[in-house]
CSV table of C-alpha atoms and ligand atoms in Angstrom, one decimal:
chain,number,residue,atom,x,y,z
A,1,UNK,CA,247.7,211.7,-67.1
A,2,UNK,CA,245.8,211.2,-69.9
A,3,UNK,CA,244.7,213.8,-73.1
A,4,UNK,CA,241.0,213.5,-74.8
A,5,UNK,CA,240.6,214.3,-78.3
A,6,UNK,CA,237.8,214.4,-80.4
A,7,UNK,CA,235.1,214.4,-78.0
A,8,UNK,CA,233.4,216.3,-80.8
A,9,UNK,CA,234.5,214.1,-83.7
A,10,UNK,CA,234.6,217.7,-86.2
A,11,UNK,CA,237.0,219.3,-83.7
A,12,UNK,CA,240.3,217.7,-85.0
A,13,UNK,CA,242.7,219.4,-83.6
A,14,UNK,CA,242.7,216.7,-80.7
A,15,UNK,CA,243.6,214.0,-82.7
A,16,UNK,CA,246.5,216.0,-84.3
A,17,UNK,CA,247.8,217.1,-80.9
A,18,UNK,CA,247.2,213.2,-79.8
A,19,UNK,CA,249.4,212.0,-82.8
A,20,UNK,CA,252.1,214.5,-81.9
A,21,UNK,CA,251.9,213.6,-78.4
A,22,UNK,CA,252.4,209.9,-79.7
A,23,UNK,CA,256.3,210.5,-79.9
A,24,UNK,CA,257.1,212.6,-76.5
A,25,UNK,CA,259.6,210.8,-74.7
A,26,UNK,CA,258.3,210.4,-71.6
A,27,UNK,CA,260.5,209.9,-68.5
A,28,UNK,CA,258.2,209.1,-65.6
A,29,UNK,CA,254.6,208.2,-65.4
A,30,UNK,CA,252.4,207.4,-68.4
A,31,UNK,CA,250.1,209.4,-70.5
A,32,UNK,CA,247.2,207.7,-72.2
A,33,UNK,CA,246.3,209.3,-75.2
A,34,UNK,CA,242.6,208.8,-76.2
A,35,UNK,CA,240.6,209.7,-79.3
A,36,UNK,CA,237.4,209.5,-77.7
A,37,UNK,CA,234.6,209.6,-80.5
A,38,UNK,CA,236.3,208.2,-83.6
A,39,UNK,CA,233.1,207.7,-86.0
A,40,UNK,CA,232.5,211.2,-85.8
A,41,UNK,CA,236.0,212.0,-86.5
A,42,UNK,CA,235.5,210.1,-89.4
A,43,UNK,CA,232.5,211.7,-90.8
A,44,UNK,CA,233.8,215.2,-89.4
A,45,UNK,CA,230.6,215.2,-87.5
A,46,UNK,CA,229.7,216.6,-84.0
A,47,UNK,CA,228.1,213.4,-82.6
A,48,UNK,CA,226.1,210.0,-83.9
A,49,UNK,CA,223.0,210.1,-81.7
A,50,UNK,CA,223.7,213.0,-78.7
A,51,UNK,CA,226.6,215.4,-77.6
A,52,UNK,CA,229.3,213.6,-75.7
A,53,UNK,CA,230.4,216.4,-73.5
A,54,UNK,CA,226.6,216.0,-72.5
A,55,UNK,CA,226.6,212.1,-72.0
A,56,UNK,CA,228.1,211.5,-69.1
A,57,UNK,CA,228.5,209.6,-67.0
A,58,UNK,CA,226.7,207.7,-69.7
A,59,UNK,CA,225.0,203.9,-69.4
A,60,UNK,CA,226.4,200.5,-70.3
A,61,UNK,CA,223.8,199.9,-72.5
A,62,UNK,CA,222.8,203.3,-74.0
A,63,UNK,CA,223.1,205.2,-77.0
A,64,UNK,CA,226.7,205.3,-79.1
A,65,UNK,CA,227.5,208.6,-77.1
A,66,UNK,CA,226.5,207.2,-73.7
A,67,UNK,CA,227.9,203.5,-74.3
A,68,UNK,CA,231.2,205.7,-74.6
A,69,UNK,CA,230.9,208.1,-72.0
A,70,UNK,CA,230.1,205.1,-69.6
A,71,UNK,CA,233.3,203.6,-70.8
A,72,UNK,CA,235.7,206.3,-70.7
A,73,UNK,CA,234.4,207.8,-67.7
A,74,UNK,CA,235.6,203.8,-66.2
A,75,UNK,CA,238.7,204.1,-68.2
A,76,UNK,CA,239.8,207.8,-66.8
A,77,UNK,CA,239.1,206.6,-63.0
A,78,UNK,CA,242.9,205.3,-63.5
A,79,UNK,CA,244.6,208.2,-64.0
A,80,UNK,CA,245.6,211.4,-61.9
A,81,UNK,CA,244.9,214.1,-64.5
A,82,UNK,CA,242.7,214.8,-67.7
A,83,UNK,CA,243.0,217.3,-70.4
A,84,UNK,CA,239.7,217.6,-73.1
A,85,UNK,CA,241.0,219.3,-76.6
A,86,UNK,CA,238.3,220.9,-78.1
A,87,UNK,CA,238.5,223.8,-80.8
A,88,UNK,CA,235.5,226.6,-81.1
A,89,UNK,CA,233.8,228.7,-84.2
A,90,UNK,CA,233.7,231.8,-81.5
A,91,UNK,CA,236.7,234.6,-80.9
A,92,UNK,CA,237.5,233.0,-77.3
A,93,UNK,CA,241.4,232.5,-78.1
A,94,UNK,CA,243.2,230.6,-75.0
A,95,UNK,CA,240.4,229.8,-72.8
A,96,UNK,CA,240.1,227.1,-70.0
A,97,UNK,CA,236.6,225.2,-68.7
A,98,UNK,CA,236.3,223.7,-65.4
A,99,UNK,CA,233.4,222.0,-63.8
A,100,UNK,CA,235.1,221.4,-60.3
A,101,UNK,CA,237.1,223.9,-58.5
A,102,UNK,CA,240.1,221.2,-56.9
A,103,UNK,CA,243.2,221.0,-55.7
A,104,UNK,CA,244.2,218.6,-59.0
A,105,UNK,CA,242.3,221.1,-61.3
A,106,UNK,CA,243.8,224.1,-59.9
A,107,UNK,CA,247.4,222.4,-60.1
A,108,UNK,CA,246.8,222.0,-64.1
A,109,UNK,CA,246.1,225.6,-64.3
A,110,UNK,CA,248.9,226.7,-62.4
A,111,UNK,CA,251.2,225.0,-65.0
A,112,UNK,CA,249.4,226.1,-67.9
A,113,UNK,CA,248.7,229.7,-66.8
A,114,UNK,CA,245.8,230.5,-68.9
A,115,UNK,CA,244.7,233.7,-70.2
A,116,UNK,CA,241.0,232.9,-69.0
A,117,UNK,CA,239.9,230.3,-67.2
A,118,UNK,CA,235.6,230.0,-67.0
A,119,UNK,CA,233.7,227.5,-64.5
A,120,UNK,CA,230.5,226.4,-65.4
A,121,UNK,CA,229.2,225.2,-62.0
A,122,UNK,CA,226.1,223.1,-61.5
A,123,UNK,CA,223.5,223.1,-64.0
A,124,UNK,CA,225.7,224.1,-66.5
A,125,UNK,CA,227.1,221.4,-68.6
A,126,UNK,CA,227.0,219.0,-65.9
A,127,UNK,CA,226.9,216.1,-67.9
A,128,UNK,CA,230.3,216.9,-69.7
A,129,UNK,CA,233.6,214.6,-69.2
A,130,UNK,CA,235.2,217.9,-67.0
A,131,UNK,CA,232.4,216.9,-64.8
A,132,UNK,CA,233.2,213.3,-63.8
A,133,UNK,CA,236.9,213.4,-63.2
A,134,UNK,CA,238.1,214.7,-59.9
A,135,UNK,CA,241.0,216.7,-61.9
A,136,UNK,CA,239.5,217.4,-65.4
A,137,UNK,CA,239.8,220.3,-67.5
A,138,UNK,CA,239.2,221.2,-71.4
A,139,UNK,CA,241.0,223.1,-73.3
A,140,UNK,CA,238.7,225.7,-76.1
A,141,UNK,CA,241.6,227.5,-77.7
A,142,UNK,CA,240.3,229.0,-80.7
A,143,UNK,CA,239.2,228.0,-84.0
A,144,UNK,CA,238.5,225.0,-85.6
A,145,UNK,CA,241.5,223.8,-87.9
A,146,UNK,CA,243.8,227.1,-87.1
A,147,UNK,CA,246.9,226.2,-86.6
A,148,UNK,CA,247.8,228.6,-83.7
A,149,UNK,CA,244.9,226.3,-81.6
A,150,UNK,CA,247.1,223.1,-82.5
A,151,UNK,CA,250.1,224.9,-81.6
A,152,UNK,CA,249.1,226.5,-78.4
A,153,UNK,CA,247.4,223.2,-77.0
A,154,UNK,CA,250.3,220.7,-77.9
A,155,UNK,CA,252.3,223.9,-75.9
A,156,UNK,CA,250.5,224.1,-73.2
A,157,UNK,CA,250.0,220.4,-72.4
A,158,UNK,CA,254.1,220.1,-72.9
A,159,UNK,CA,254.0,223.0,-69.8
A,160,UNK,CA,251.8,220.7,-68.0
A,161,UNK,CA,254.3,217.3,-68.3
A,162,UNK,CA,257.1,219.4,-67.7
A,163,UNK,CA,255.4,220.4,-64.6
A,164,UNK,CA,254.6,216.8,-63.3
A,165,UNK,CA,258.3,215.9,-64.5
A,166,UNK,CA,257.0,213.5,-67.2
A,167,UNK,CA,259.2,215.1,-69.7
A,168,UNK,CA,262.5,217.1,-69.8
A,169,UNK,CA,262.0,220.9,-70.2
A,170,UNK,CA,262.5,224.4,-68.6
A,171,UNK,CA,259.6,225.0,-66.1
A,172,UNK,CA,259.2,228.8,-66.8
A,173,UNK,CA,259.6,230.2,-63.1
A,174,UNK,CA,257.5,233.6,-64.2
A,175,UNK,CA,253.9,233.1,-65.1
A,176,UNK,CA,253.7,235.2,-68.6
A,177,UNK,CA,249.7,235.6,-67.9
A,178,UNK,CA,248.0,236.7,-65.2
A,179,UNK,CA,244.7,234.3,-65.3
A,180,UNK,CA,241.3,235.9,-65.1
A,181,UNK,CA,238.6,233.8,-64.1
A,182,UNK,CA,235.0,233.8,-64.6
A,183,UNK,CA,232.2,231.8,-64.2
A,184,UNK,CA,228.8,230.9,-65.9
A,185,UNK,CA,225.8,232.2,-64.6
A,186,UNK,CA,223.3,232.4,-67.0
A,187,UNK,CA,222.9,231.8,-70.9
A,188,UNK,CA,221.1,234.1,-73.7
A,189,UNK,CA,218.6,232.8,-76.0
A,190,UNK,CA,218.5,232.9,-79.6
A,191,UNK,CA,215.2,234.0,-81.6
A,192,UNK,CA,214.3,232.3,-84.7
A,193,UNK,CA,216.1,234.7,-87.7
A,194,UNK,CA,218.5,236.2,-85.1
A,195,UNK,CA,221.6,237.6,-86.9
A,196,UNK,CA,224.5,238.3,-84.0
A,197,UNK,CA,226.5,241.5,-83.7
A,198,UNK,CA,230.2,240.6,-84.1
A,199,UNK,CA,230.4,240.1,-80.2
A,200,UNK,CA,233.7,240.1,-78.2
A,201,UNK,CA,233.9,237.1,-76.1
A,202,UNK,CA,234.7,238.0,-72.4
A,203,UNK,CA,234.6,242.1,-73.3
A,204,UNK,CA,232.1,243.4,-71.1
A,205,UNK,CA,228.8,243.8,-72.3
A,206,UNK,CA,226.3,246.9,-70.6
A,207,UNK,CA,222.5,246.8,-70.5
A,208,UNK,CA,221.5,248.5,-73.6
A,209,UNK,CA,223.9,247.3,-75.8
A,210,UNK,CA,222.9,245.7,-78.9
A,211,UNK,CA,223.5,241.9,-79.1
A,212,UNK,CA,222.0,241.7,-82.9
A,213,UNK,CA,218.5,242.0,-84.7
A,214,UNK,CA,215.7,239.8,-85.8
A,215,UNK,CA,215.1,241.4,-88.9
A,216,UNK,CA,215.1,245.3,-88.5
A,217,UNK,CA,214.2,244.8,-84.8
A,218,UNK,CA,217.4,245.5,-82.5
A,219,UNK,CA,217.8,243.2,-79.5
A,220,UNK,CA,220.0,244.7,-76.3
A,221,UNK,CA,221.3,243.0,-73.6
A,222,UNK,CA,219.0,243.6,-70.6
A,223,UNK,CA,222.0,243.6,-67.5
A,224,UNK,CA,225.5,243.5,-67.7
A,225,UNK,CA,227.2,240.5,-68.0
A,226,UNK,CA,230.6,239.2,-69.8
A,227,UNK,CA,230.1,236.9,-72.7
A,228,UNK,CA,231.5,233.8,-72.7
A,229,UNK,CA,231.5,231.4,-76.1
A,230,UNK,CA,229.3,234.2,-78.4
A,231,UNK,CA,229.4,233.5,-81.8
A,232,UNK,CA,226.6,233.0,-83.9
A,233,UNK,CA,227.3,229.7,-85.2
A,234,UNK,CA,228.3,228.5,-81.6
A,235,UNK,CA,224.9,227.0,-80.7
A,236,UNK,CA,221.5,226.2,-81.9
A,237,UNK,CA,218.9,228.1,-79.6
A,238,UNK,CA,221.5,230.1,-77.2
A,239,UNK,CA,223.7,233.0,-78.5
A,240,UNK,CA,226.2,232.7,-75.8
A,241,UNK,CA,226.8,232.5,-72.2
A,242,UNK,CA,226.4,235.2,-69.7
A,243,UNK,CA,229.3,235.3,-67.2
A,244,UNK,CA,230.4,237.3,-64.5
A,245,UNK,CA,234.2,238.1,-63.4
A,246,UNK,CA,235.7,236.7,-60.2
A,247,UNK,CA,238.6,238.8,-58.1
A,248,UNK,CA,241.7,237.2,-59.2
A,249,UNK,CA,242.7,234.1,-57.5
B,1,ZN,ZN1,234.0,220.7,-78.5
């Protein structure tokens, strides 16, 4: 098992959970605990010279990002399980990412019942860590430096080694949630001067709803589609991504 902080070095609520983590008495197994971009945790920076969650598998003799991506990727190979901490500036509360759809990756979200879990499949993200593990997830649960997202990931991953009987504790029989899962289809781009309505990640969104202006010009969504990470500070040129809900699993 092994929990990724700080893949983006300004998200820091991985390296608090990691530090917190540092005292679980653990009764079988190990757990490596990894804080996976520390100059940018530092500075309280995204990244040095690219995205890490868009490195990988990275290159022995690339960039800072991919010299570390190479690594870690090598360095996760030994372990059954990987959970990614990240923190968001969008309204998506609890929400799980997957790239593959496995049996290890589907036993991690049975123990952490999640209220939403969203799969961005290929040629979305593909060159994130969740991508190069065969049972990889990342956690996006809410805002940077709330303290409900430090409190519900350090929870979460404690349901998760109680599961895989690496610590003592209660495995809940009753899931509390019942998941929904979506996945990624599409994303929405952003106009220069683009000014977002207050959108509500993962509330469904009809063609002909607004979406924002560019000045006094009002842009509308142009289908239907569930939002997934809106927020108008969430990326440079996309608003968001366009998802679409799955039948419960
Ligand atoms: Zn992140």
């Amino acid at each position: 098992m092994a929990i990724v902080g700080c893949v983006h070095g300004e998200e820091t609520v991985g390296k608090k959970v990691i530090e917190a983590l540092k005292n679980m008495d653990i009764i079988k197994g190990a757990m490596l605990l990894v804080v996976a971009n520390e100059a940018t945790l530092r500075k309280r920076t995204r990244f040095l010279d690219q995205d890490l969650n868009r490195s990988f598998p990275g290159k022995k003799n690339g960039n800072r990002e991919e010299k570390i991506a190479y690594e870690l990727k090598s360095l996760l190979q030994t372990v059954d399980f990987v959970i990614s901490l990240h923190s968001t500036s969008t309204n998506t509360k609890d929400l799980v990412i997957i790239k593959k759809d496995t049996s290890g990756v589907n036993k991690l979200i049975k123990a952490i019942n999640p209220l939403r879990v969203v799969h961005f499949p290929k040629g979305f993200g593909d060159g994130a860590l969740e991508n190069h593990h065969k049972a990889a997830l990342a956690f996006e649960y809410g805002y940077h430096y709330a303290p409900a997202t430090y409190n519900k990931s350090l929870r979460d991953i404690k349901k998760v080694l109680v599961s895989l009987g690496m610590i003592k504790g209660v495995s809940k029989s009753k899931a509390k949630n019942k998941t929904s899962f979506f996945s990624i289809y599409g994303s929405v781009d952003k106009p220069r001067g683009f000014k977002m309505k207050n959108i509500r990640n993962f509330s469904l969104i009809k063609r002909g709803d607004t979406l924002g202006w560019v000045k006094k010009e009002k842009l509308v969504a142009t289908e239907n589609f569930y939002p997934a990470l809106f927020g108008p500070k969430a990326y440079p040129d996309i608003m968001g991504f366009k998802s679409k809900r799955l039948s419960n699993k």
